XYZ file of C-alpha atoms in Angstrom:
404
model
C -12.984 16.360 -30.594
C -13.779 15.030 -34.100
C -13.153 17.505 -36.905
C -15.922 18.400 -39.342
C -13.975 17.032 -42.341
C -13.030 13.670 -40.786
C -13.504 10.890 -43.327
C -16.193 9.089 -41.304
C -17.897 12.049 -39.615
C -21.478 11.799 -40.949
C -22.607 15.088 -39.367
C -20.399 17.535 -41.284
C -19.604 19.483 -38.109
C -17.298 19.153 -35.105
C -18.377 16.430 -32.691
C -17.340 16.276 -29.031
C -16.771 12.726 -27.770
C -17.211 12.299 -24.019
C -16.717 8.543 -23.779
C -15.696 5.819 -26.187
C -14.084 2.393 -26.010
C -12.458 0.905 -29.087
C -13.718 -2.669 -28.782
C -12.373 -3.745 -32.175
C -8.765 -3.261 -31.034
C -9.021 -6.579 -29.197
C -8.199 -7.548 -25.608
C -5.440 -5.996 -23.534
C -2.452 -8.298 -23.208
C -0.160 -7.723 -20.228
C 3.261 -9.349 -19.935
C 4.921 -9.324 -16.507
C 8.567 -10.259 -15.999
C 9.650 -10.611 -12.344
C 13.241 -11.018 -11.195
C 14.424 -11.218 -7.608
C 17.510 -12.350 -5.786
C 18.959 -12.335 -2.286
C 22.348 -12.899 -0.689
C 23.040 -13.674 2.959
C 26.345 -14.196 4.733
C 26.905 -14.516 8.446
C 29.065 -15.676 11.310
C 28.179 -17.067 14.718
C 30.194 -18.160 17.682
C 30.585 -18.397 21.445
C 32.846 -16.244 23.602
C 32.747 -17.221 27.262
C 29.076 -17.286 28.301
C 28.040 -15.152 25.325
C 26.504 -16.472 22.116
C 26.871 -14.027 19.240
C 26.061 -13.807 15.562
C 26.375 -11.244 12.811
C 25.047 -11.206 9.259
C 24.924 -9.104 6.118
C 21.897 -9.341 3.871
C 20.972 -7.930 0.474
C 17.847 -8.491 -1.613
C 16.533 -6.837 -4.749
C 13.515 -7.266 -6.987
C 12.573 -5.901 -10.371
C 9.233 -6.088 -12.167
C 8.837 -5.162 -15.833
C 5.291 -4.803 -17.172
C 4.356 -4.335 -20.819
C 0.828 -3.970 -22.198
C -0.690 -3.202 -25.601
C -2.637 0.041 -25.295
C -4.127 2.820 -27.409
C -1.968 5.902 -28.019
C -4.526 8.686 -27.444
C -2.961 11.298 -29.779
C -2.490 8.805 -32.611
C -6.022 7.553 -32.042
C -7.391 11.061 -32.490
C -5.241 11.472 -35.619
C -6.747 8.312 -37.081
C -10.290 9.460 -36.230
C -9.700 12.872 -37.871
C -7.930 11.555 -40.959
C -9.551 12.688 -44.191
C -8.244 9.594 -46.027
C -10.788 6.746 -45.720
C -7.981 4.211 -46.182
C -6.228 5.447 -43.009
C -9.159 6.846 -41.010
C -10.669 5.115 -37.990
C -14.460 5.016 -38.069
C -15.627 5.770 -34.554
C -19.247 5.368 -35.698
C -18.903 1.821 -36.998
C -21.609 -0.395 -35.558
C -24.227 2.288 -36.045
C -25.822 4.021 -39.056
C -27.732 7.291 -38.679
C -29.682 6.474 -41.854
C -30.530 2.928 -40.775
C -30.756 2.995 -36.960
C -32.672 -0.285 -36.785
C -30.188 -2.418 -38.731
C -26.930 -0.591 -37.962
C -23.532 -1.217 -39.499
C -21.723 -4.443 -38.731
C -18.413 -3.575 -40.449
C -15.201 -3.352 -38.429
C -12.197 -1.083 -38.828
C -9.334 -2.673 -40.805
C -6.419 -4.023 -38.750
C -4.037 -1.806 -40.748
C -5.880 1.258 -39.401
C -5.896 -0.065 -35.838
C -2.157 -0.799 -35.963
C -1.473 2.935 -36.475
C -2.363 3.827 -32.884
C -1.592 0.668 -30.904
C 1.519 0.940 -28.732
C 3.333 -1.090 -26.070
C 3.302 0.722 -22.713
C 5.860 -0.231 -20.059
C 6.361 0.087 -16.315
C 9.622 -0.799 -14.565
C 9.677 -1.128 -10.754
C 12.686 -1.837 -8.555
C 13.111 -2.351 -4.808
C 16.130 -3.250 -2.683
C 16.971 -3.892 0.952
C 20.469 -4.077 2.456
C 21.109 -4.760 6.131
C 23.856 -5.668 8.558
C 23.266 -6.730 12.155
C 25.001 -7.980 15.278
C 23.286 -9.871 18.116
C 24.544 -11.368 21.357
C 22.924 -13.210 24.256
C 23.823 -14.663 27.621
C 21.459 -17.087 29.331
C 23.412 -17.025 32.588
C 24.207 -13.351 33.129
C 23.850 -13.760 36.894
C 22.039 -16.100 39.270
C 18.956 -15.436 41.380
C 17.273 -17.817 43.850
C 14.709 -18.687 41.164
C 17.264 -19.223 38.388
C 19.603 -17.446 35.976
C 18.932 -14.064 34.416
C 19.165 -13.984 30.602
C 20.087 -11.032 28.407
C 19.857 -10.509 24.640
C 20.748 -7.353 22.698
C 21.579 -6.303 19.174
C 22.158 -3.602 16.589
C 20.970 -3.347 12.989
C 21.395 -0.959 10.075
C 19.151 -1.081 6.978
C 19.062 0.773 3.670
C 15.812 0.604 1.659
C 15.192 1.856 -1.888
C 12.376 1.823 -4.392
C 11.922 3.181 -7.916
C 8.834 3.219 -10.136
C 9.517 4.251 -13.742
C 6.375 4.720 -15.856
C 6.207 4.903 -19.637
C 6.647 8.447 -21.017
C 3.065 8.245 -22.271
C 1.900 7.855 -18.651
C 4.294 9.912 -16.528
C 3.183 13.326 -17.781
C 6.117 14.026 -20.097
C 3.995 13.380 -23.192
C 0.440 14.596 -22.381
C -2.667 14.155 -24.504
C -3.491 17.489 -26.190
C -6.671 17.841 -28.232
C -5.545 18.423 -31.824
C -8.625 20.524 -32.617
C -8.870 22.787 -29.557
C -5.260 22.692 -28.353
C -6.465 21.972 -24.810
C -4.542 19.466 -22.681
C -7.042 16.721 -21.893
C -4.856 14.534 -19.701
C -1.302 14.113 -18.484
C -1.631 10.565 -19.805
C -1.442 9.887 -23.539
C -2.833 6.386 -23.089
C -6.561 5.953 -23.575
C -8.299 4.804 -20.395
C -5.374 5.341 -18.009
C -4.803 8.124 -15.504
C -1.390 9.831 -15.506
C 1.094 8.562 -12.925
C 4.439 10.335 -12.446
C 7.689 8.475 -11.898
C 8.641 8.109 -8.253
C 11.584 6.914 -6.231
C 12.898 7.122 -2.699
C 15.287 5.659 -0.163
C 15.816 5.653 3.588
C 18.327 4.548 6.206
C 17.189 2.861 9.418
C 19.349 2.306 12.503
C 17.944 0.193 15.338
C 18.886 -1.361 18.645
C 17.123 -3.714 21.040
C 17.663 -5.186 24.495
C 15.724 -7.933 26.285
C 16.060 -9.254 29.833
C 14.475 -12.474 31.136
C 14.238 -12.653 34.938
C 12.951 -15.718 36.865
C 11.214 -14.341 39.974
C 9.837 -17.438 41.718
C 10.564 -21.153 41.359
C 9.699 -23.083 44.541
C 8.402 -26.270 42.996
C 4.743 -25.355 43.486
C 4.658 -22.459 41.045
C 6.919 -20.521 38.707
C 6.954 -16.791 37.817
C 9.030 -15.207 35.046
C 9.363 -11.545 33.991
C 10.443 -10.303 30.556
C 11.458 -6.665 29.998
C 12.484 -5.409 26.552
C 12.888 -2.223 24.540
C 13.524 -1.396 20.882
C 14.702 1.864 19.315
C 14.593 2.720 15.618
C 15.734 5.886 13.869
C 14.510 6.595 10.330
C 16.340 9.079 8.128
C 13.059 10.492 6.779
C 10.264 10.137 9.385
C 11.918 10.429 12.799
C 12.501 7.846 15.505
C 10.631 5.636 17.972
C 11.436 3.947 21.292
C 9.029 1.219 22.410
C 8.952 -0.982 25.545
C 7.628 -4.447 26.291
C 6.802 -6.049 29.638
C 5.545 -9.630 29.914
C 4.767 -11.819 32.913
C 4.401 -15.605 32.971
C 2.952 -17.423 35.984
C 2.546 -21.174 36.348
C 0.577 -21.828 39.547
C 0.199 -25.553 38.762
C 1.508 -28.107 36.286
C -1.768 -28.057 34.344
C -2.316 -24.288 34.239
C -0.383 -21.111 33.382
C -1.206 -17.421 33.033
C 0.477 -14.952 30.673
C 0.092 -11.183 30.408
C 1.930 -8.572 28.375
C 2.088 -4.880 27.556
C 3.998 -3.748 24.472
C 4.405 -0.602 22.429
C 4.717 -0.875 18.677
C 5.184 1.308 15.658
C 5.138 1.200 11.863
C 7.003 3.607 9.631
C 5.164 5.012 6.574
C 6.007 3.260 3.313
C 8.394 5.050 0.982
C 5.660 5.702 -1.655
C 3.499 7.302 1.077
C 6.324 9.750 1.753
C 7.655 10.416 -1.747
C 4.716 9.999 -4.185
C 4.174 13.110 -6.305
C 0.678 14.125 -7.436
C -0.819 10.855 -8.682
C -4.215 11.718 -10.253
C -7.059 9.203 -10.281
C -10.444 9.834 -11.882
C -13.528 8.293 -10.286
C -17.254 8.854 -10.523
C -18.227 10.443 -7.187
C -21.382 11.965 -5.763
C -21.078 15.703 -5.118
C -23.559 16.685 -2.371
C -23.084 20.384 -3.121
C -24.427 20.022 -6.682
C -26.481 16.904 -5.872
C -25.116 14.923 -8.812
C -22.570 12.264 -9.662
C -19.785 12.869 -12.172
C -16.104 12.120 -12.888
C -13.831 13.845 -10.362
C -10.024 13.820 -10.335
C -8.499 12.797 -6.998
C -4.815 13.914 -6.878
C -2.942 11.815 -4.299
C 0.439 12.934 -2.967
C 3.023 11.743 -0.458
C 3.825 13.670 2.698
C 7.344 14.185 4.060
C 5.871 15.301 7.419
C 4.407 11.878 8.233
C 5.396 10.297 11.539
C 5.457 6.570 12.403
C 2.252 4.941 13.562
C 2.082 4.211 17.307
C 0.294 1.277 18.863
C -0.188 -0.288 22.274
C -0.761 -4.041 22.656
C -2.250 -5.490 25.853
C -3.004 -9.179 26.319
C -4.021 -11.613 29.042
C -4.136 -15.340 28.460
C -4.579 -18.712 30.125
C -3.161 -22.097 29.159
C -4.808 -25.268 30.451
C -3.346 -28.730 29.986
C -5.733 -31.244 31.619
C -3.800 -34.141 30.030
C -0.607 -34.781 28.104
C -2.614 -34.898 24.887
C -4.830 -31.837 25.330
C -3.942 -28.141 25.490
C -6.536 -25.340 25.749
C -5.601 -21.658 25.390
C -7.748 -18.580 25.982
C -6.354 -15.109 25.209
C -7.979 -11.688 25.381
C -6.192 -8.853 23.597
C -6.565 -5.206 22.690
C -4.618 -3.047 20.220
C -4.849 0.745 20.279
C -3.348 2.535 17.281
C -2.576 6.237 16.860
C -1.317 8.361 13.953
C -2.522 5.809 11.406
C -1.080 6.591 7.986
C -3.746 6.790 5.322
C -5.545 8.842 2.761
C -9.155 9.980 3.008
C -11.621 8.797 0.350
C -12.558 11.480 -2.145
C -16.194 11.120 -1.048
C -15.196 12.120 2.514
C -13.562 15.307 1.237
C -16.735 16.130 -0.706
C -18.979 15.533 2.307
C -16.717 17.689 4.485
C -16.744 20.417 1.827
C -20.549 20.319 1.784
C -20.695 20.626 5.577
C -18.271 23.561 5.662
C -20.134 25.355 2.859
C -23.358 25.067 4.836
C -21.491 26.898 7.612
C -20.088 29.589 5.345
C -16.595 28.224 4.527
C -15.192 25.374 2.386
C -12.736 22.496 2.297
C -9.475 23.920 0.902
C -8.604 20.508 -0.567
C -11.653 20.550 -2.868
C -10.963 22.822 -5.853
C -14.111 23.959 -7.691
C -14.698 25.828 -10.936
C -15.687 29.385 -9.934
C -18.484 29.475 -12.520
C -20.004 25.979 -12.655
C -19.041 25.027 -9.062
C -18.097 21.561 -10.346
C -15.080 19.983 -8.679
C -11.923 20.455 -10.740
C -9.833 18.221 -8.477
C -9.402 16.980 -4.920
C -5.956 17.497 -3.403
C -5.528 14.365 -1.309
C -2.356 13.983 0.768
C -1.322 11.057 2.967
C -1.856 12.020 6.601
C -1.519 10.754 10.139
C -5.177 10.024 10.855
C -7.136 9.411 14.051
C -7.069 6.503 16.496
C -8.265 2.946 15.995
C -8.945 0.269 18.595
C -9.150 -3.446 17.889
C -9.886 -6.107 20.485
C -10.786 -9.746 20.543
C -10.668 -13.138 22.222
C -8.816 -16.165 20.833
C -9.711 -19.707 21.894
C -7.871 -22.808 20.759
C -7.915 -26.502 21.549
C -5.115 -28.851 20.536
C -5.229 -32.623 20.894
C -2.075 -34.598 20.097
C -3.006 -38.013 18.704
C 0.643 -39.049 18.437
C 0.756 -39.556 22.215
C -2.000 -42.168 22.089
C -0.795 -45.748 21.845
C -2.950 -47.594 19.359
């Protein structure tokens, strides 16, 4: 809001500004300083028929951003100043008395410097792990060959921290100096408020894999692989997934491979711990049949579970000559409990559907009088299923085997 007595208010009454960009402040300059490091130490050895290795690993990264931005409260102070020497003229570039020629003057740099500020963001991540693995390629003998076994344990600790400038994290909101109304949790012009966030988790895992030769009679060879992996997350539960793979070589020039495997992906730490991150976008509201700025408040969800997936594949390998290899693989991936967030437009469409049936979407908050959307409460969720499938074909020709 521009006060009636502002030095450059030509109307002599309060003026409400809905949108404005201060072009004469110059371009935004962003400086990014990245630092990362990692340390790895390990041991490996052989004890009898067992190969073993253990390692400890630590990595960390830090990113520091700094950008020149407009301090919203100080900007409004400059606009409402009654002193022409210190006041910012929001109407420069236009002249109500001479609309055809306008006003080409710019605001002095000394006035602009009053409300320019450096805004920072500091982000940190770290990963620490320790593991132990052992394998034996000759666990016991079968007619077709030796059975192999591999197994291991791992423990990981993950952390992240995102520290926003106090002008962005909600601790210093933008309050209209004329009306006293809080306009935004962000006191930076053109930026949505984003609260600080941080989180950590511990992950313990174990795996075992067995390789069993079933047939080897000179004419063809068959091999079976059976494996399993277990992971326990301190914040989102645990998962146990199997894998079975079969390899068959009926001739020297041809082989067949097939596999079935279960997989999973844990939600990212920000998807679990993020607290009410508002984002303003222009969205179409089918209830009011118009498009306007709507705040989409996105939050993490501590009830998320890991994504599940099933991978099935069948492939053929042909080698008609020493130089040429042809592979053909068909695969399918089925995913469940996908972690994601619905677009704000989907919430609005669902709200419109429910209202046509006499109810409403509880995540869409509307003004009781105007019926305009005040905000959309959007939380990360485990969504529906997704299926992906395809066929991969490759041809490799090794020119190094040709004698020129």
